[in-house]
XYZ file of C-alpha atoms in Angstrom:
720
model
C -0.009 0.033 0.063
C 1.354 3.440 -1.024
C 0.426 6.592 0.752
C -0.583 9.458 -1.293
C 2.015 12.091 -1.615
C 0.854 15.848 -1.737
C 2.562 18.066 -3.996
C 3.124 21.726 -2.840
C 0.556 24.246 -3.712
C 0.935 27.711 -5.090
C -0.279 30.620 -3.050
C -3.579 30.776 -4.859
C -3.930 27.129 -5.679
C -6.322 24.669 -4.234
C -7.389 20.896 -4.752
C -10.520 19.433 -5.874
C -11.430 15.660 -5.610
C -12.662 14.051 -8.697
C -14.707 11.286 -7.052
C -14.896 8.348 -9.394
C -18.157 6.834 -10.066
C -19.122 3.486 -8.476
C -21.743 1.275 -6.846
C -22.390 1.474 -3.219
C -20.363 -1.617 -2.327
C -17.333 -0.700 -4.502
C -14.231 0.812 -2.943
C -13.837 4.549 -3.129
C -11.581 5.914 -5.812
C -10.696 9.470 -6.734
C -8.110 11.884 -8.104
C -6.909 15.272 -6.615
C -6.806 17.992 -9.131
C -4.852 21.181 -8.601
C -6.731 24.276 -9.695
C -6.151 28.121 -9.370
C -8.955 29.500 -7.111
C -8.939 32.761 -9.011
C -10.418 31.071 -12.196
C -13.384 30.035 -10.046
C -13.634 33.438 -8.419
C -13.835 35.183 -11.796
C -16.541 32.706 -12.960
C -18.460 33.094 -9.835
C -18.443 36.875 -10.156
C -20.424 36.706 -13.377
C -23.491 35.168 -11.582
C -25.404 36.699 -8.737
C -27.662 33.624 -8.116
C -26.925 29.904 -8.676
C -23.892 28.887 -10.592
C -24.635 26.917 -13.765
C -23.245 23.251 -13.787
C -20.248 22.875 -15.990
C -17.424 20.450 -16.600
C -15.278 22.415 -14.067
C -17.853 23.428 -11.532
C -17.518 21.831 -8.093
C -19.563 21.270 -4.954
C -18.077 21.812 -1.473
C -18.887 19.068 1.226
C -19.695 20.196 4.770
C -19.653 17.363 7.222
C -18.346 16.382 10.761
C -15.033 14.432 11.026
C -16.110 12.412 13.924
C -13.656 10.233 15.475
C -9.865 10.927 14.828
C -9.551 7.182 13.825
C -9.194 6.724 10.144
C -10.136 3.022 9.392
C -11.225 3.606 5.951
C -9.264 4.437 2.601
C -9.787 6.162 -0.681
C -7.457 5.203 -3.634
C -6.016 7.279 -6.443
C -5.807 6.012 -9.997
C -2.184 5.222 -9.516
C -3.001 2.933 -6.401
C -1.953 5.513 -3.717
C -4.249 5.680 -0.812
C -5.401 8.132 1.896
C -6.775 7.041 5.234
C -10.108 8.648 5.982
C -12.603 8.715 8.833
C -15.676 6.404 9.078
C -17.879 9.403 8.687
C -16.243 10.685 5.665
C -16.268 7.312 4.129
C -20.157 7.109 4.380
C -20.339 10.747 3.160
C -18.410 10.025 0.108
C -20.320 6.710 -0.620
C -23.576 8.636 -0.313
C -22.650 11.395 -2.586
C -20.811 9.299 -5.396
C -22.450 9.263 -8.688
C -23.067 5.986 -10.391
C -22.268 6.911 -14.029
C -19.666 9.836 -13.894
C -17.078 11.611 -11.829
C -18.322 14.180 -9.263
C -16.036 17.213 -8.581
C -16.074 18.040 -4.733
C -14.078 20.000 -2.252
C -13.541 17.951 0.925
C -11.172 19.540 3.516
C -9.799 16.258 4.818
C -8.563 15.165 1.363
C -7.995 18.507 -0.492
C -5.844 19.890 2.254
C -2.702 18.110 3.315
C -3.548 17.565 6.870
C 0.003 16.699 7.876
C 1.233 20.081 6.711
C 0.286 22.843 9.260
C 1.724 25.584 6.764
C -0.678 24.318 4.088
C -3.559 24.216 6.433
C -2.930 27.774 7.459
C -2.591 29.026 3.878
C -5.729 27.103 2.646
C -7.878 28.529 5.617
C -7.308 31.928 4.145
C -8.888 30.822 0.944
C -12.012 29.230 2.632
C -14.206 32.182 1.794
C -13.279 31.989 -1.945
C -13.696 28.306 -1.916
C -17.220 28.281 -0.612
C -18.330 31.282 -2.520
C -17.108 29.769 -5.856
C -18.641 26.311 -5.201
C -21.790 25.506 -7.268
C -23.363 24.501 -3.823
C -22.690 22.937 -0.582
C -23.560 19.346 0.324
C -24.118 19.285 3.978
C -23.877 15.666 5.187
C -25.565 15.241 8.520
C -24.786 11.524 8.831
C -26.589 8.259 8.087
C -30.282 7.452 9.019
C -30.600 6.905 12.833
C -33.154 7.668 15.563
C -35.974 8.116 13.215
C -34.309 10.685 11.143
C -36.456 9.953 8.079
C -39.532 10.620 10.028
C -37.997 13.794 11.588
C -37.330 15.349 8.213
C -40.995 14.747 7.295
C -42.362 16.243 10.611
C -40.161 19.225 10.406
C -41.653 20.142 7.081
C -45.246 19.353 8.034
C -44.828 21.350 11.246
C -43.965 24.585 9.413
C -46.259 24.064 6.454
C -49.169 23.722 8.840
C -48.330 26.395 11.262
C -46.692 29.296 9.535
C -49.787 30.038 7.293
C -51.886 30.522 10.419
C -53.112 34.174 10.482
C -51.715 34.534 14.119
C -48.322 33.857 12.576
C -48.486 36.730 9.743
C -45.297 38.198 11.104
C -43.356 35.014 10.950
C -44.602 34.131 7.552
C -43.732 37.500 6.033
C -40.291 37.156 7.586
C -39.922 33.657 6.122
C -40.986 34.763 2.768
C -38.699 37.677 2.720
C -35.591 35.737 3.634
C -36.320 32.777 1.374
C -37.433 35.093 -1.529
C -40.413 32.837 -2.168
C -44.069 32.548 -0.905
C -44.985 30.265 1.928
C -47.880 28.086 0.501
C -51.097 27.823 2.223
C -51.696 25.325 4.902
C -52.588 21.847 3.835
C -55.829 20.189 4.622
C -57.177 16.886 5.619
C -54.840 14.158 6.608
C -51.924 16.269 5.561
C -52.689 18.806 8.291
C -52.514 16.267 11.082
C -49.466 16.278 13.458
C -48.721 13.943 16.438
C -49.841 15.586 19.702
C -47.381 17.420 21.923
C -45.572 15.002 24.061
C -45.798 12.191 21.391
C -42.699 10.116 21.276
C -42.445 10.924 17.511
C -41.222 14.462 18.403
C -38.060 13.007 19.942
C -36.844 12.122 16.494
C -37.082 15.887 15.605
C -35.142 16.779 18.800
C -32.478 14.229 17.972
C -32.224 15.394 14.433
C -31.746 19.040 15.427
C -29.068 17.905 17.969
C -26.918 16.075 15.429
C -23.260 17.030 15.694
C -23.314 18.880 12.333
C -25.342 21.706 13.782
C -22.811 22.297 16.600
C -19.693 22.229 14.483
C -17.708 25.589 14.171
C -16.645 24.992 10.502
C -20.269 24.722 9.458
C -20.898 28.341 10.189
C -18.993 29.614 7.246
C -19.625 26.576 5.071
C -23.367 27.153 5.306
C -23.656 30.811 5.264
C -21.169 31.418 2.365
C -22.794 28.605 0.229
C -24.818 29.739 -2.929
C -27.126 26.947 -2.162
C -27.223 23.982 0.456
C -28.470 20.602 0.187
C -29.110 18.865 3.470
C -28.298 15.134 3.385
C -29.351 12.631 6.136
C -29.007 8.988 5.102
C -30.921 8.622 1.812
C -32.970 11.816 2.545
C -31.900 15.004 0.720
C -33.708 18.180 0.901
C -32.829 21.846 0.404
C -32.112 23.775 3.525
C -35.040 26.171 2.900
C -37.434 23.181 3.402
C -36.245 22.779 6.980
C -35.248 26.227 8.166
C -38.860 27.765 8.400
C -39.486 25.274 11.317
C -36.999 27.174 13.484
C -38.803 30.676 13.126
C -40.479 31.527 16.313
C -44.292 31.651 16.124
C -47.238 33.054 18.094
C -49.105 29.832 17.798
C -47.891 27.402 18.941
C -45.643 29.501 21.257
C -43.198 26.647 21.622
C -42.350 23.920 19.164
C -43.514 20.344 20.170
C -40.122 18.848 20.047
C -38.301 18.828 23.613
C -34.726 19.801 24.193
C -32.337 16.782 24.464
C -28.864 16.198 25.903
C -25.816 14.859 23.959
C -27.135 11.350 24.317
C -30.509 12.233 22.836
C -32.338 12.091 26.112
C -35.104 14.660 27.011
C -33.942 17.388 29.469
C -35.988 17.948 32.620
C -34.052 20.224 34.959
C -34.731 23.844 34.562
C -31.004 24.712 34.538
C -30.265 22.195 31.880
C -33.100 23.525 29.822
C -31.712 27.055 30.100
C -28.222 25.900 29.350
C -29.186 24.009 26.237
C -31.778 26.531 24.680
C -29.115 27.127 21.924
C -30.438 23.861 20.247
C -33.502 25.831 19.096
C -31.369 28.633 17.889
C -28.493 27.171 15.883
C -30.147 26.434 12.555
C -32.392 29.450 12.830
C -29.297 31.684 13.257
C -27.514 30.131 10.225
C -30.508 30.539 8.031
C -31.108 34.166 9.093
C -27.446 35.013 8.302
C -27.742 33.562 4.816
C -30.864 35.591 3.975
C -29.210 38.892 5.345
C -27.776 39.866 1.982
C -28.555 39.388 -1.649
C -24.735 39.096 -2.373
C -22.153 36.736 -1.298
C -19.400 38.148 0.944
C -19.867 40.341 3.799
C -23.068 42.031 4.563
C -24.732 44.205 7.234
C -27.279 43.368 10.008
C -30.667 44.227 8.559
C -32.143 44.630 11.978
C -35.308 42.717 11.297
C -37.451 41.970 14.291
C -37.287 38.087 13.837
C -33.610 37.711 14.217
C -30.238 39.093 13.546
C -27.772 38.098 10.812
C -24.286 39.442 10.014
C -23.185 37.690 6.830
C -24.042 37.616 3.152
C -25.779 34.794 1.317
C -28.712 33.751 -0.720
C -32.168 32.751 0.317
C -33.439 29.262 -0.650
C -33.912 28.696 -4.405
C -34.055 25.848 -6.965
C -35.426 23.241 -4.733
C -35.592 20.743 -7.555
C -31.810 20.490 -7.877
C -30.327 16.908 -8.270
C -29.122 15.735 -5.171
C -26.711 13.071 -6.626
C -27.080 10.558 -3.775
C -26.797 6.833 -3.576
C -30.276 6.225 -2.139
C -30.002 2.394 -2.201
C -33.827 1.711 -2.414
C -36.906 3.425 -3.228
C -39.391 5.305 -1.004
C -42.726 6.761 -1.013
C -42.686 10.604 -1.144
C -44.934 13.606 -1.141
C -44.890 15.946 -4.168
C -41.940 18.023 -2.890
C -39.887 14.877 -2.111
C -40.564 13.478 -5.629
C -39.181 16.581 -7.100
C -36.067 16.303 -5.043
C -35.598 12.536 -5.684
C -36.499 12.412 -9.263
C -33.137 13.944 -10.237
C -31.582 12.040 -7.469
C -31.784 8.866 -9.458
C -28.894 10.353 -11.500
C -26.632 10.189 -8.503
C -24.679 15.769 -3.268
C -0.451 47.031 16.757
C 0.812 49.335 18.328
C 1.393 47.430 21.580
C 4.091 49.751 22.841
C 1.760 52.624 23.319
C 0.713 53.106 26.833
C -2.902 54.273 26.174
C -5.235 54.256 23.333
C -8.769 55.587 22.937
C -11.098 54.343 20.341
C -14.611 55.726 19.427
C -15.260 53.561 16.371
C -18.249 53.704 14.140
C -20.711 51.051 13.138
C -19.222 50.275 9.816
C -19.158 46.571 9.389
C -19.841 45.850 13.106
C -22.051 42.976 12.266
C -19.536 41.029 10.409
C -16.280 41.692 12.244
C -14.526 38.705 13.911
C -15.389 39.818 17.400
C -19.220 39.866 16.599
C -18.948 36.542 15.059
C -16.995 35.120 18.080
C -19.617 36.238 20.398
C -22.500 35.080 18.254
C -21.267 31.510 18.000
C -20.211 30.863 21.548
C -22.194 27.456 21.487
C -20.226 25.839 18.714
C -17.715 23.184 19.140
C -14.331 22.197 17.649
C -11.988 19.164 17.974
C -9.031 21.612 17.875
C -10.011 24.710 20.026
C -7.818 27.025 17.928
C -10.329 26.397 15.200
C -12.909 28.412 17.267
C -10.954 31.392 15.943
C -9.669 30.213 12.550
C -12.996 28.743 11.384
C -14.788 32.235 11.419
C -12.100 34.097 9.478
C -13.705 33.531 6.003
C -16.861 35.260 7.274
C -15.214 38.133 9.163
C -14.830 41.597 7.297
C -11.515 41.808 9.081
C -10.465 38.158 8.720
C -7.844 38.701 6.320
C -5.676 40.828 8.670
C -2.175 39.428 9.103
C -2.507 39.536 12.861
C -5.329 36.879 12.478
C -3.422 34.507 10.274
C -3.793 30.887 11.518
C -0.735 29.435 13.229
C -1.028 25.816 14.248
C 2.370 25.822 15.980
C 0.911 28.088 18.677
C -1.085 26.754 21.508
C -4.658 27.807 22.152
C -3.604 30.221 25.001
C -1.112 31.842 22.656
C -3.720 32.046 19.953
C -6.380 33.504 22.203
C -3.995 36.221 23.504
C -2.829 37.095 19.946
C -6.385 37.448 18.690
C -7.631 39.286 21.775
C -4.776 41.973 21.783
C -5.621 42.664 18.111
C -9.317 42.563 18.777
C -9.088 45.360 21.393
C -8.011 47.734 18.531
C -11.377 47.201 16.776
C -14.623 49.233 17.357
C -16.712 48.071 20.211
C -13.954 46.059 21.691
C -15.174 46.522 25.092
C -17.584 43.972 24.339
C -14.823 41.455 24.638
C -14.784 42.148 28.362
C -18.428 41.732 28.890
C -18.103 37.930 28.083
C -14.895 37.372 29.992
C -14.195 36.501 33.516
C -12.795 33.740 35.569
C -16.171 32.191 36.322
C -16.181 31.260 32.574
C -12.503 30.075 32.120
C -11.362 26.486 31.979
C -7.871 27.403 32.771
C -8.088 29.286 36.083
C -5.246 31.492 37.005
C -3.312 30.472 33.705
C -5.720 32.170 31.375
C -6.122 35.996 31.162
C -9.364 36.981 32.888
C -10.157 39.855 30.352
C -10.245 37.371 27.399
C -13.471 35.041 26.883
C -12.520 31.432 27.034
C -14.434 30.426 23.908
C -13.647 26.615 24.579
C -16.419 26.992 27.203
C -19.680 27.332 25.181
C -22.255 29.863 26.048
C -24.489 28.098 28.459
C -26.175 30.873 30.320
C -27.558 34.400 30.044
C -25.061 37.140 31.067
C -25.492 40.712 32.176
C -24.253 41.732 28.634
C -27.012 39.696 27.086
C -29.818 40.994 29.326
C -29.006 44.621 30.378
C -29.014 47.399 27.646
C -27.058 49.842 29.784
C -24.657 52.703 29.600
C -23.007 52.540 32.909
C -19.924 54.238 31.866
C -21.946 57.157 30.500
C -20.213 58.688 27.415
C -16.778 57.835 28.335
C -14.501 56.132 25.706
C -12.928 52.751 26.283
C -9.284 53.245 27.122
C -6.889 50.454 27.273
C -3.089 49.852 27.113
C -0.207 47.306 27.499
C 2.765 48.051 29.685
C 5.894 46.971 27.852
C 7.395 46.189 31.513
C 4.468 43.753 32.346
C 3.663 40.299 30.850
C 1.909 40.518 27.634
C -1.277 39.179 29.116
C -1.891 42.106 31.539
C -4.297 44.711 30.272
C -4.265 48.286 31.658
C -7.691 50.002 32.026
C -9.071 52.896 33.696
C -11.775 52.653 36.292
C -13.410 53.834 39.442
C -14.101 51.530 42.428
C -17.894 51.695 43.267
C -18.284 49.348 46.260
C -17.296 46.038 47.938
C -19.503 42.911 48.074
C -20.300 42.210 51.636
C -22.793 39.283 51.284
C -24.090 36.964 48.522
C -27.519 35.683 49.050
C -26.694 32.154 47.670
C -30.303 31.550 46.774
C -31.008 28.006 45.661
C -30.124 27.177 41.980
C -32.519 25.413 39.608
C -30.686 22.197 38.714
C -32.741 20.099 41.085
C -36.164 21.477 39.885
C -38.337 19.927 37.154
C -38.816 22.290 34.082
C -42.540 22.153 34.826
C -42.087 24.077 38.082
C -40.063 27.257 37.336
C -42.704 29.181 39.263
C -42.178 27.100 42.314
C -38.372 27.663 42.024
C -38.917 31.398 41.985
C -41.334 31.409 44.851
C -38.741 29.522 46.831
C -36.297 32.282 45.914
C -38.619 34.873 47.052
C -39.314 33.168 50.441
C -35.445 32.953 51.056
C -35.021 36.340 49.978
C -37.789 37.570 52.213
C -36.306 35.832 55.248
C -32.783 37.456 54.152
C -34.150 40.912 53.995
C -36.062 40.607 57.211
C -32.718 40.258 59.058
C -31.586 43.689 57.720
C -32.644 46.409 60.155
C -34.856 49.176 58.363
C -34.741 47.409 54.883
C -38.415 48.283 54.378
C -37.823 51.862 55.045
C -34.176 52.456 54.041
C -33.631 55.073 51.322
C -31.706 53.623 48.433
C -29.487 55.990 46.430
C -32.209 56.097 43.837
C -34.869 57.186 46.365
C -36.484 53.752 46.640
C -36.879 51.565 49.550
C -34.369 48.777 49.934
C -37.106 46.187 49.058
C -38.073 48.159 45.974
C -34.374 48.263 44.935
C -34.084 44.689 45.444
C -37.092 43.877 43.274
C -35.813 46.074 40.403
C -32.439 44.429 40.711
C -33.840 40.884 40.447
C -35.888 41.737 37.328
C -33.018 43.748 35.594
C -35.090 46.989 35.212
C -33.560 50.247 34.758
C -35.071 53.715 35.399
C -38.414 55.306 34.686
C -36.821 57.091 31.750
C -36.743 53.713 30.031
C -40.455 53.542 30.342
C -40.878 56.932 28.857
C -38.858 56.013 25.905
C -41.423 53.372 24.829
C -38.926 50.467 24.549
C -39.037 47.076 26.046
C -41.034 44.008 26.141
C -43.813 44.452 28.657
C -46.369 46.277 26.784
C -46.561 49.717 25.400
C -44.973 51.369 28.539
C -41.611 50.045 27.924
C -39.094 47.847 30.033
C -40.346 48.812 33.555
C -43.164 46.913 35.193
C -44.929 49.156 37.738
C -43.586 48.768 41.304
C -47.089 48.058 42.517
C -47.075 44.963 40.363
C -43.694 43.924 41.442
C -44.641 44.321 45.087
C -47.964 42.400 44.622
C -45.956 39.607 42.743
C -43.458 39.562 45.734
C -46.294 39.175 48.381
C -47.903 36.490 46.125
C -44.755 34.474 45.729
C -43.861 34.632 49.482
C -47.270 33.436 50.491
C -46.304 29.840 49.944
C -44.600 27.078 52.044
C -42.401 24.473 50.724
C -44.051 22.757 47.710
C -47.502 24.211 48.625
C -48.912 25.897 45.491
C -52.501 25.937 46.807
C -54.102 29.092 45.541
C -56.606 29.004 48.309
C -54.106 29.526 51.141
C -55.241 32.237 53.541
C -52.399 34.456 52.559
C -53.393 34.442 49.061
C -57.141 34.930 50.010
C -56.250 38.066 52.090
C -54.339 39.503 49.028
C -57.467 38.868 46.892
C -59.696 40.628 49.309
C -57.218 43.649 49.257
C -57.425 43.858 45.460
C -61.131 43.481 45.468
C -61.372 46.764 47.351
C -60.434 48.484 44.087
C -63.991 47.250 42.829
C -62.956 44.082 40.819
C -64.458 40.580 41.376
C -62.890 37.759 43.024
C -62.135 36.054 39.731
C -60.507 39.222 38.602
C -58.477 39.654 41.668
C -57.350 35.961 41.499
C -56.281 36.503 37.786
C -54.463 39.780 38.714
C -52.475 37.890 41.410
C -51.335 35.218 39.064
C -50.565 37.652 36.273
C -48.360 39.889 38.712
C -46.576 36.617 40.001
C -45.946 35.460 36.465
C -44.395 38.806 35.503
C -41.832 38.307 38.266
C -41.254 34.666 37.542
C -40.735 35.352 33.695
C -38.104 38.096 34.605
C -36.194 36.263 37.438
C -36.182 32.720 35.915
C -33.865 33.324 32.886
C -31.381 35.161 34.782
C -31.226 33.315 38.223
C -29.597 30.230 36.600
C -26.444 32.384 36.186
C -26.496 35.230 38.398
C -26.762 35.815 42.258
C -27.983 38.701 44.313
C -25.340 40.489 46.277
C -25.547 43.289 48.908
C -22.772 45.984 48.897
C -20.890 46.767 52.057
C -22.732 49.346 54.149
C -25.947 48.633 52.207
C -25.296 51.233 49.572
C -26.013 48.998 46.505
C -27.656 45.759 45.526
C -26.717 43.895 42.377
C -26.811 40.780 40.343
C -23.379 39.224 39.807
C -21.943 36.224 38.049
C -21.929 32.907 39.933
C -18.841 32.456 41.921
C -18.464 35.981 43.266
C -17.440 36.121 46.969
C -17.551 38.633 49.830
C -14.739 40.906 49.513
C -14.856 41.141 45.670
C -14.919 44.587 44.498
C -17.504 46.264 42.013
C -15.764 48.662 39.452
C -16.894 50.798 36.721
C -14.439 50.712 33.997
C -14.146 53.495 31.425
C -16.129 53.018 28.269
C -17.757 49.742 29.294
C -21.449 49.229 29.247
C -21.714 47.514 32.733
C -19.909 47.438 35.958
C -17.555 44.547 36.695
C -16.747 42.447 39.638
C -12.994 42.309 40.201
C -10.965 40.192 42.581
C -7.430 41.053 43.687
C -5.044 38.693 42.191
C -3.389 35.989 44.384
C -0.672 35.406 41.795
C 0.395 38.928 40.907
C 0.796 41.732 43.375
C -1.179 44.727 42.463
C -3.203 43.173 39.726
C -6.850 42.096 39.545
C -8.913 39.382 37.841
C -12.307 40.044 36.202
C -14.849 37.744 37.805
C -17.638 38.941 35.349
C -19.853 41.756 34.407
C -22.567 42.791 37.053
C -25.918 44.447 37.239
C -25.922 47.125 40.045
C -29.119 48.960 40.558
C -28.802 52.766 40.462
C -25.555 53.050 38.403
C -26.471 51.462 35.046
C -27.184 54.827 33.403
C -23.807 56.463 34.184
C -24.405 57.685 37.660
C -20.990 56.380 38.960
C -19.075 58.264 36.377
C -20.620 61.710 36.610
C -18.651 64.736 35.990
C -15.761 65.141 38.490
C -15.198 61.470 39.062
C -11.589 60.578 38.763
C -10.507 57.334 37.075
C -7.502 55.368 38.235
C -5.406 52.905 36.344
C -6.133 49.130 37.016
C -4.021 46.125 35.875
C -6.122 43.198 34.740
C -4.553 39.596 34.115
């Protein structure tokens, strides 16, 4: 057996695999062809939409490597062989044609994986490779866990529900993104779906949770593609036939398929559900980004209400393309499947400066590398360095020399190099919003001011939830001291207070998802007992003029000031973000009128509240509904945040805040110049005079710039 020898590539050359025809049981054979990428770029530039098939056109393959083991082989015409993974073996067999070669780009074969220099160079061509491909063949894996039925249910679900008049907004959004009308809902048996809770929906959950949807390389492979054919076993459908099922609807409010863990088992715990909510957003986000621009390359966020996007692409089109799959046997199909499968029968810095100030504008913000890194924190990579490298083809600043891939560097070295460069970009303060030792896998060995992207996004953060301007109109100033280690960041800040007590309210991990209200009610009972031990809390005047209890309720719900209500922005009705304090107090009293697991609405404490409300002239039924509605407001606001944040009291009772899990008494609250939120800092045990970022915080009363009013003097602070 002779191993294939790779010839060196020119700077703008790449390889294409000519996959030889064959039957399903025949060995894989193919030939690697060297081509100049610029020839394909020139041809692609002549076509705004789909690329016509030609003798030289190729398709790019998007798949998951799976295990590092390579038990299978593909042979060249000369008899030389290359070892490949089991998953790639099944992928190539599936897309191989029976009567003619198929030109495909497959990273594992078209890039010499043993040559790091070539890998680094080819990564810089990824954008051009995917934009110039006729289409992308997305291989999700072989049929398993009812995937065939899942593909059918996904399509039926949105075809039945999106045309509902209650979902007019979702329908308009989908039609705009896909550039084609959504057909009216089917009738009769075609309009029937399994009831919620039916075991059949588990097949859909497991389909969406396949590894392909979690892979970081998929992001650019899918978004840059001119079109995408989704392949699962012998099912092959255009991406646009699956994506509409991910659009949020008014009716039903939630899709009928449950969230599952990596083993495909339904999640029950509230904390697990919150941590895995990304399952329902992954494919939606990818599709939204594809439809965000009419041209390939880099586009801007369109700001539509149903979702954000940041990269160019095309909507769904030409659903009747040949899929070129080896199906193996015949199936019954609906009309659309017949259309797909008919053709299928044929075959898929300036670091020495002490201080810098950046104002930056909004130009290209939605496509810069920092935005992409923060948008895709839930993706996975076998090699963690690829969490950076795999997004370069999408980023408007991805061709910077400072971002050039280097596989000779460790992940830690890569993260530091990228972060130091990203700090010079507009809105670079957002890097700190997602950093902190609570989210790091390396402890003291990893700079606390850099987000550890190896740790997927699993919880809501202050940066996600609070739209604030805590630093007022100050600019973000940073620097690097040449006399310090290169992982020490110099910032300017003002110390606000010191944490004296963390409430340590119970977490949600032990609670069933069907009882989030009980969890919040238990929180409120614990909180009530805590506040009862603070002398004068009911009457104490908070810096905002509120009582201590009012400030705590505002803090728990991440609400800002009355000015926000006047602005008319927010989620809780026409009045804006702020729920009236009377509602919050009523909700607090309702939630604390419970003992242990007792949710009996007829308890004496609840009845007393009903009678109190009835004094305003409403009926007993209306009073009961008002109680439950008020409690639900508090539950809806507190539940998403409490899985990640804890309530803390400042020393001397000056402030209350919500801080990241892991904060301790003695940690300090700082306002850093130019940052949107306060930060919890901890004195470093490793480096004298330095501090570590624990995480961003919400501190009631200083989220609109109160801590940095005119006259406040900032002092330098070293962060490592």
